PDB file of C-alpha atoms in Angstrom:
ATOM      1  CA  UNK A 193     -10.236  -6.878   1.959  1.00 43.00           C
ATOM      2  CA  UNK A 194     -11.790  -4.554   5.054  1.00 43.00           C
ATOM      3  CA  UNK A 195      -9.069  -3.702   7.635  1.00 41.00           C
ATOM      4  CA  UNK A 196     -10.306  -5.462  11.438  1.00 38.00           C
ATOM      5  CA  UNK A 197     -10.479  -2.629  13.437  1.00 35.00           C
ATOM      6  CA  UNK A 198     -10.392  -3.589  17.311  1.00 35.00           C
ATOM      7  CA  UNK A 199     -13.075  -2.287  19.286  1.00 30.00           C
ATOM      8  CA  UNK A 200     -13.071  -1.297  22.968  1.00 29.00           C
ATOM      9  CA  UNK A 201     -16.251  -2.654  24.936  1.00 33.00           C
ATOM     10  CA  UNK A 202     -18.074  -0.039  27.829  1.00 37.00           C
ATOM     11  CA  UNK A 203     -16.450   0.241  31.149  1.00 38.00           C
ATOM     12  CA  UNK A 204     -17.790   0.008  34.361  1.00 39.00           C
ATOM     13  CA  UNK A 205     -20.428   2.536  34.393  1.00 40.00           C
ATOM     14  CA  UNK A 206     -22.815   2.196  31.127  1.00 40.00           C
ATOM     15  CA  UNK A 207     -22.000   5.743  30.706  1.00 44.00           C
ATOM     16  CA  UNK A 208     -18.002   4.678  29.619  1.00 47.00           C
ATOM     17  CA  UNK A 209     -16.858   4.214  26.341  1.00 53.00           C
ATOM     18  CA  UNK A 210     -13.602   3.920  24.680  1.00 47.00           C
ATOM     19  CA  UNK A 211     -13.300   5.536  20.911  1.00 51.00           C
ATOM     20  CA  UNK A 212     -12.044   2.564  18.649  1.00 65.00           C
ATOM     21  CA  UNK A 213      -8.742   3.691  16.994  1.00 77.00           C
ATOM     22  CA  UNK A 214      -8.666   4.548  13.245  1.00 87.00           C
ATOM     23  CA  UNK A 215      -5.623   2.404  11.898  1.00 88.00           C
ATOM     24  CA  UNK A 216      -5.492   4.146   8.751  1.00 93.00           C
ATOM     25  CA  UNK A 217      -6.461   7.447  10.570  1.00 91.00           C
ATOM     26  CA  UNK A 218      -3.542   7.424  13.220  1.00 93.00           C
ATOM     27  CA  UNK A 219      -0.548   7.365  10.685  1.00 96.00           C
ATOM     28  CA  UNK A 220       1.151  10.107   9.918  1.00 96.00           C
ATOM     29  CA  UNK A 221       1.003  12.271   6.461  1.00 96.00           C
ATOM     30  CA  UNK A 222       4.040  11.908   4.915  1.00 96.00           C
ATOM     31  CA  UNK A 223       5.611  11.348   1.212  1.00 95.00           C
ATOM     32  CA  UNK A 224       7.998   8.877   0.326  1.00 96.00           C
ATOM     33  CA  UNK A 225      11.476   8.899   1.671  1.00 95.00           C
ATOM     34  CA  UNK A 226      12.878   8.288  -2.087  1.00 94.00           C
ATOM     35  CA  UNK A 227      15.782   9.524  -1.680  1.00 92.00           C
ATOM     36  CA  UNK A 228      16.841   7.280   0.973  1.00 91.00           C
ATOM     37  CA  UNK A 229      17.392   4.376  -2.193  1.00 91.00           C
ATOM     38  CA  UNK A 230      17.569   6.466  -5.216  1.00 92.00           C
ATOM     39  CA  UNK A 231      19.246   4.634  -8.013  1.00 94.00           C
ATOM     40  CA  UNK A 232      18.284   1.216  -5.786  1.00 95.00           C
ATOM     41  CA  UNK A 233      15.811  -1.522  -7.533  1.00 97.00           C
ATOM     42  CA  UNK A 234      12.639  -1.094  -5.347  1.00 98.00           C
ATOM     43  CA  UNK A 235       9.857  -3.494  -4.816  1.00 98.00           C
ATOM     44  CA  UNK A 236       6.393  -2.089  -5.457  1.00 98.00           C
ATOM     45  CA  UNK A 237       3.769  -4.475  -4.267  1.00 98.00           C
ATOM     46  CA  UNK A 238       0.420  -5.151  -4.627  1.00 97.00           C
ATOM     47  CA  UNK A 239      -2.103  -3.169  -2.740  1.00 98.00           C
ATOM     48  CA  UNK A 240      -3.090  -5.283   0.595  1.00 97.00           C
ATOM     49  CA  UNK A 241      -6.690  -3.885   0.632  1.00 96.00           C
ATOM     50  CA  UNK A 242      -9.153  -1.490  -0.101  1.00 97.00           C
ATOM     51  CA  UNK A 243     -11.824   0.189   2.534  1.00 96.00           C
ATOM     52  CA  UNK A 244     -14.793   1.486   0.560  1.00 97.00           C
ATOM     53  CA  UNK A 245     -16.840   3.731   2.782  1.00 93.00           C
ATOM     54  CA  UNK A 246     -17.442   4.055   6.358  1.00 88.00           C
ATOM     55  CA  UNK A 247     -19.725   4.523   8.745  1.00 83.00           C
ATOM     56  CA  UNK A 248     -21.038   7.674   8.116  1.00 83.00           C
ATOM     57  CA  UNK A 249     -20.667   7.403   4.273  1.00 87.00           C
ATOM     58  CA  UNK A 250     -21.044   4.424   2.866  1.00 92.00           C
ATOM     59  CA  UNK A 251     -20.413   3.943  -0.918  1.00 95.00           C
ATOM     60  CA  UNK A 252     -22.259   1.118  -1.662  1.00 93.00           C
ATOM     61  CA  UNK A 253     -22.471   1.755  -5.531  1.00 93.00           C
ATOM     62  CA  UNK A 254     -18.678   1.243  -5.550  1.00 96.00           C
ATOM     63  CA  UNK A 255     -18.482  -2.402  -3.930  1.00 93.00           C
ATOM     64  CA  UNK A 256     -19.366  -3.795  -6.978  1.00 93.00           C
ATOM     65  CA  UNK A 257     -15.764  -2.149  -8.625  1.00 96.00           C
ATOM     66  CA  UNK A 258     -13.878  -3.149  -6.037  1.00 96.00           C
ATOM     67  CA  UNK A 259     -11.383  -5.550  -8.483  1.00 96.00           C
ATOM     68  CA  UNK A 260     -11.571  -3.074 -10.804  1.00 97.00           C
ATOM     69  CA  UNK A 261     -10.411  -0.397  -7.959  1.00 98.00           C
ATOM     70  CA  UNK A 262      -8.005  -2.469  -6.207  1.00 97.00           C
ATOM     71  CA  UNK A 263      -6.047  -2.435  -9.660  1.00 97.00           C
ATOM     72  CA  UNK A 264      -6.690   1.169 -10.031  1.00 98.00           C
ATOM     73  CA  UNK A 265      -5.097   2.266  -6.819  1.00 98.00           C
ATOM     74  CA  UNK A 266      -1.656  -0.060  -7.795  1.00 98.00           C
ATOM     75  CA  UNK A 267      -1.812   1.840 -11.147  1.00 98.00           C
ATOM     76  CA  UNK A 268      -2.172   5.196 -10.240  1.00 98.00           C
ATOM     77  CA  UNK A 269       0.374   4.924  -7.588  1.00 98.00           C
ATOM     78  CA  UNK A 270       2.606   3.093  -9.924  1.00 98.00           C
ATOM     79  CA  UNK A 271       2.297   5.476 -12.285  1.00 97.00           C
ATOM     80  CA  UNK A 272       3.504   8.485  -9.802  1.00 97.00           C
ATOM     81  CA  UNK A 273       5.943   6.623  -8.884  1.00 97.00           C
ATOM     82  CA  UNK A 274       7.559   6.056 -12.226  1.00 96.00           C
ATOM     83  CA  UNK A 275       6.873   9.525 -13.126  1.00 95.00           C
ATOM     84  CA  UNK A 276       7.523  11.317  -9.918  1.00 95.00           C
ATOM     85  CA  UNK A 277      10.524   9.308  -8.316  1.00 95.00           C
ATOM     86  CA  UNK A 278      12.607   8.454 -11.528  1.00 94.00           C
ATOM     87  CA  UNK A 279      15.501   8.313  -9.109  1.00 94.00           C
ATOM     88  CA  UNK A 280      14.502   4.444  -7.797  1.00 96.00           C
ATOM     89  CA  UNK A 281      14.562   1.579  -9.782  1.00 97.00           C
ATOM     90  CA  UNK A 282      11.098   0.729  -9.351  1.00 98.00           C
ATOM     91  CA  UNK A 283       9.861  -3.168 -10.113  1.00 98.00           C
ATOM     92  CA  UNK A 284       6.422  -3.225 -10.429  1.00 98.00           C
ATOM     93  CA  UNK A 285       4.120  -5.876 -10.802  1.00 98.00           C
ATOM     94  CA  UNK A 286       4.501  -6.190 -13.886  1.00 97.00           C
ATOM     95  CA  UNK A 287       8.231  -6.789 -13.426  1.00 97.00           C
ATOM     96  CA  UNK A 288       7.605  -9.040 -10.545  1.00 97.00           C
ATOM     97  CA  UNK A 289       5.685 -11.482 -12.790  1.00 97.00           C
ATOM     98  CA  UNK A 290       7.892 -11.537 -15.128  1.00 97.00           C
ATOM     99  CA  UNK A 291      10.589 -12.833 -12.764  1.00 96.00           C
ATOM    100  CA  UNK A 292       8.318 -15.200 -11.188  1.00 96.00           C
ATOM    101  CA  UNK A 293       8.183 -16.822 -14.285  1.00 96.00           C
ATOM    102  CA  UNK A 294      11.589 -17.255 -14.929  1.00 94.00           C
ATOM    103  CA  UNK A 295      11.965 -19.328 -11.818  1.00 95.00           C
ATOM    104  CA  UNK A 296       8.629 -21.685 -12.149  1.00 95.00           C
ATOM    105  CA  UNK A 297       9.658 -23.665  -9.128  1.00 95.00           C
ATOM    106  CA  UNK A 298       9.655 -21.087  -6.724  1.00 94.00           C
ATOM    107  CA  UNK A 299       6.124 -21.153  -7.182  1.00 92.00           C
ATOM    108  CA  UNK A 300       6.022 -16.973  -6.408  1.00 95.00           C
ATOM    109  CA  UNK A 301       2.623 -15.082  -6.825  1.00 96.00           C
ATOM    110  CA  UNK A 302       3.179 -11.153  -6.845  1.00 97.00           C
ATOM    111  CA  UNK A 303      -0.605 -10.490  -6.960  1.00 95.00           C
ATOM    112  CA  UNK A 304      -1.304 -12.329  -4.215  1.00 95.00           C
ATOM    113  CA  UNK A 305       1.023 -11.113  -1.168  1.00 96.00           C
ATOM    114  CA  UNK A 306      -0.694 -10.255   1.975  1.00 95.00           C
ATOM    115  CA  UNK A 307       0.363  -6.957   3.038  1.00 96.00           C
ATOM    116  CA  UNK A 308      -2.911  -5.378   4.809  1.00 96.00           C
ATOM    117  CA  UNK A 309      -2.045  -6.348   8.167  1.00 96.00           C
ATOM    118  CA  UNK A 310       1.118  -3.943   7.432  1.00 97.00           C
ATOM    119  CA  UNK A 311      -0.706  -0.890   8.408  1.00 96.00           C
ATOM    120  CA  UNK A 312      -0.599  -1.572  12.152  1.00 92.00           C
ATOM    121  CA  UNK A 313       1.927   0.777  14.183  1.00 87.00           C
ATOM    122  CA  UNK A 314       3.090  -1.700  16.185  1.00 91.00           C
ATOM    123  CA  UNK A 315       4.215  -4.057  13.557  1.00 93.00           C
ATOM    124  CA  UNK A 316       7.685  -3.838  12.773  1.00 95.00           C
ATOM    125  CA  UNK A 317       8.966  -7.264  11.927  1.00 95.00           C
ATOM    126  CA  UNK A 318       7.901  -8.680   9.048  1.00 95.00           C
ATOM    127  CA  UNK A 319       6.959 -12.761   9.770  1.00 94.00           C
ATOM    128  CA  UNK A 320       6.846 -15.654   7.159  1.00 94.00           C
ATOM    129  CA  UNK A 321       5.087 -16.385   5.122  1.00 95.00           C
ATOM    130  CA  UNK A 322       5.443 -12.527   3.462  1.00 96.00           C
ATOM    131  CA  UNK A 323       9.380 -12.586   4.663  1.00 95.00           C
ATOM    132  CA  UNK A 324      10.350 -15.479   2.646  1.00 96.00           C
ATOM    133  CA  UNK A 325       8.350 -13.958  -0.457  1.00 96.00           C
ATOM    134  CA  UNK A 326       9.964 -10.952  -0.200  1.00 97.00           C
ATOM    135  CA  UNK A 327      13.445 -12.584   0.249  1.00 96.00           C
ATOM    136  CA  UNK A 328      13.133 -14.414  -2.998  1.00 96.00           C
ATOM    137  CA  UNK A 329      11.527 -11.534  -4.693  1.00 96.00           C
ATOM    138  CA  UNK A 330      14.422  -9.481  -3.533  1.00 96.00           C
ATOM    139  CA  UNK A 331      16.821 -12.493  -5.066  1.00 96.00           C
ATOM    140  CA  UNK A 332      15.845 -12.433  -8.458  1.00 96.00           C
ATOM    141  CA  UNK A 333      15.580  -8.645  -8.708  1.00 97.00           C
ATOM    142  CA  UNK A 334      18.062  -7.647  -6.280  1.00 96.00           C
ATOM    143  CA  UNK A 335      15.718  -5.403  -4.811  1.00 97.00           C
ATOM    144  CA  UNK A 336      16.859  -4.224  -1.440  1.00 95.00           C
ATOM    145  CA  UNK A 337      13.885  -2.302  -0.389  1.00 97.00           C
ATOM    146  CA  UNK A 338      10.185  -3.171  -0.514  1.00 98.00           C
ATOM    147  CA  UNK A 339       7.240  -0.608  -0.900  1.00 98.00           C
ATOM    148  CA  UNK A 340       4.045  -2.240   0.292  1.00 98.00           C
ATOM    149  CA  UNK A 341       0.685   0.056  -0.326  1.00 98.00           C
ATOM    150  CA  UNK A 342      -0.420  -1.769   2.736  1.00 98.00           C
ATOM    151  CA  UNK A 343      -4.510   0.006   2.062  1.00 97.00           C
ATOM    152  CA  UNK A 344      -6.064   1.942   0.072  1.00 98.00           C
ATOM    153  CA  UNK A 345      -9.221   3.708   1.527  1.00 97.00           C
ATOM    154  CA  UNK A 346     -11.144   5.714  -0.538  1.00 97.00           C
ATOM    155  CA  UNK A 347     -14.263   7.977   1.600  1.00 96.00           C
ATOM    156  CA  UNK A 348     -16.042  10.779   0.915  1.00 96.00           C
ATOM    157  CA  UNK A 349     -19.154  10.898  -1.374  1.00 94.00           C
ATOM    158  CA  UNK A 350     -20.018  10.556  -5.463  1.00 95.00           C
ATOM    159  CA  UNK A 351     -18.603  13.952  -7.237  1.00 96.00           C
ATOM    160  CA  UNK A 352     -16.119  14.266  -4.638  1.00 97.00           C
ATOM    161  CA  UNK A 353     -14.141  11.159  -2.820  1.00 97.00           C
ATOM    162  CA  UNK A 354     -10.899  11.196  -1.068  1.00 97.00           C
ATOM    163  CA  UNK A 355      -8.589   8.521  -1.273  1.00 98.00           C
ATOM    164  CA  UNK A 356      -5.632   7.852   1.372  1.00 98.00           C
ATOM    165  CA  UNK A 357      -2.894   5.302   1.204  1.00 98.00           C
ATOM    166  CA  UNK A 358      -0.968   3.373   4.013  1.00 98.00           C
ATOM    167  CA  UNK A 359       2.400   3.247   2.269  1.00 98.00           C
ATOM    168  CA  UNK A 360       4.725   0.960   4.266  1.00 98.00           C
ATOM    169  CA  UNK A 361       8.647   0.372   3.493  1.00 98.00           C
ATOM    170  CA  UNK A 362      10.120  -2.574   4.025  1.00 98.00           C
ATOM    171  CA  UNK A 363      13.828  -3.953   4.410  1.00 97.00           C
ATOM    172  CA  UNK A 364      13.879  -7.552   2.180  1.00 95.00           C
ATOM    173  CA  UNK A 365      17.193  -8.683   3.686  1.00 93.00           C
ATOM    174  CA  UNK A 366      16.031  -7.654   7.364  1.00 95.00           C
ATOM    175  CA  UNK A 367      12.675  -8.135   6.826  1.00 96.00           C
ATOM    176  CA  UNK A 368      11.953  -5.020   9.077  1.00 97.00           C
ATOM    177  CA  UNK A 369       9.322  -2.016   8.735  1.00 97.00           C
ATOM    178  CA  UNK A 370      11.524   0.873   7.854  1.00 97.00           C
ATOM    179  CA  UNK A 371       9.131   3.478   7.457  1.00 97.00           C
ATOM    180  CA  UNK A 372       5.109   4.022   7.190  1.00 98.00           C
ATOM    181  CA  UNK A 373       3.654   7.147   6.268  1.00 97.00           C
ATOM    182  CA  UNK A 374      -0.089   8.475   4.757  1.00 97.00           C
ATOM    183  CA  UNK A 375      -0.813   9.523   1.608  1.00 97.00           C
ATOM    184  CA  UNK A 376      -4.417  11.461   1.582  1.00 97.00           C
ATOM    185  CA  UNK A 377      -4.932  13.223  -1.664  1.00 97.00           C
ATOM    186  CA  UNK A 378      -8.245  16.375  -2.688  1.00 97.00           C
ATOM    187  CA  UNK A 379     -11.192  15.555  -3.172  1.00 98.00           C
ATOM    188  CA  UNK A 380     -11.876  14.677  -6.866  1.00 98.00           C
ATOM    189  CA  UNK A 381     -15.435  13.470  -9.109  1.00 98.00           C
ATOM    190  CA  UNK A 382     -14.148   9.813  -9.508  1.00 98.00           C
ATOM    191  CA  UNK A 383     -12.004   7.457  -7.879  1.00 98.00           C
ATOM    192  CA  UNK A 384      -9.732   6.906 -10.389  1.00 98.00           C
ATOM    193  CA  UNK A 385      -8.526  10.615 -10.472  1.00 98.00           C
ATOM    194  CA  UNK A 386      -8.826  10.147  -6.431  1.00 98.00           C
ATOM    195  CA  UNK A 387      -5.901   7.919  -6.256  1.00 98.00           C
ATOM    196  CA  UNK A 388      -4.273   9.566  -8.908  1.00 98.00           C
ATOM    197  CA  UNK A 389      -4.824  12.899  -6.256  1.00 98.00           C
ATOM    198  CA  UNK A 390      -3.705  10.730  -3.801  1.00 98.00           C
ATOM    199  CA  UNK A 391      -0.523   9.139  -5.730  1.00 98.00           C
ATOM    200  CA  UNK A 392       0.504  12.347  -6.296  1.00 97.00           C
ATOM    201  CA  UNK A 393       0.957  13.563  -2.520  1.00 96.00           C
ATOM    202  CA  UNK A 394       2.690   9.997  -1.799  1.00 96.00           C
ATOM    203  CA  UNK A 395       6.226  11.926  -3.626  1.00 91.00           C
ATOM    204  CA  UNK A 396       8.078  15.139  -4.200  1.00 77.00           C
ATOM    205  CA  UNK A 397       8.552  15.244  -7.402  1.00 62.00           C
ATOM    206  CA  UNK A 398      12.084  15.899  -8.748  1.00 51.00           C
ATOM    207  CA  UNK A 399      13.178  19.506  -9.751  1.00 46.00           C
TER     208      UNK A 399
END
């Protein structure tokens, strides 16, 4: 899924042009607040969407991975997670499923909650239908808090990409954005150890 990314037309002399703003780009680098629900069943969704390239470096070669990468980026981060912030309670996808199943009717898919449009600053309230998921998800976990990899962008070129994440936290009873922060890892030879590089930075690791 490619993030829309609005673009400003010329002014009033030909001359005039307005820079389009980098969504991913204009969040700020931060970890994790963990601590802030440590010991708290946490929601870890599915990753929204993944940006392959840009404009100055595309990566064609990897379009044809991109399933295979989308579930890469959930399981790298997952992984951290798990390892890193053994504090939280985290339900995974894996978990998620397993819930859904127990409660057929509800007709719940954790795979396929749309998250991407997350990244935006000036989103804050999180609208139906992704509320009402979340609100059910929360009810047969009792998960209070929701973390939503909203992207996944992964740049740079073969033998040495980047990835960053757009890791969004969300409050399932409120259904308000409680936090959004960037997660840009090193440069690394393949993506997979990318977002693992990039994973990594998304926590402080406990002492």
């Amino acid at each position: 899924m490619m993030m829309a990314v609005s673009m400003a037309g010329c002014g009033g002399r030909s001359s005039a042009r307005v820079a389009p703003e980098d969504p991913i780009g204009s969040v700020p680098v931060a970890p994790l607040p963990t601590a802030g629900f440590a010991g708290s069943p946490t929601l870890l969704l599915t990753v929204g969407g993944l940006i392959i390239g840009d404009s100055a470096s595309p990566l064609p070669d990897l379009e044809a991975r991109r399933t295979a990468l989308l579930e890469a980026a959930y399981t790298a981060l997952d992984t951290a997670l798990r390892r890193d912030a053994r504090d939280v309670h985290w339900i995974g996808l894996g978990e998620q499923r397993r819930a859904a199943r127990r409660a057929p009717t509800l007709k719940l898919e954790p795979d396929r909650l749309t998250t991407a449009y997350l990244v935006g600053r000036k989103v804050q309230g999180v609208p139906d239908p992704l509320w009402a998921e979340l609100r059910t998800l929360a009810g047969l976990t009792a998960a209070r808090m929701a973390v939503a990899p909203a992207a996944a962008r992964i740049t740079g070129r073969p033998g040495a990409y980047v990835v960053s994440y757009v890791l969004v936290v969300v409050d399932t009873r409120l259904g308000q954005v409680v936090w959004r922060s960037r997660s840009t890892g090193s440069p690394a030879a393949t993506p997979e150890a990318a977002f693992a590089s990039a994973a990594l930075a998304a926590v402080v690791p406990l002492h």
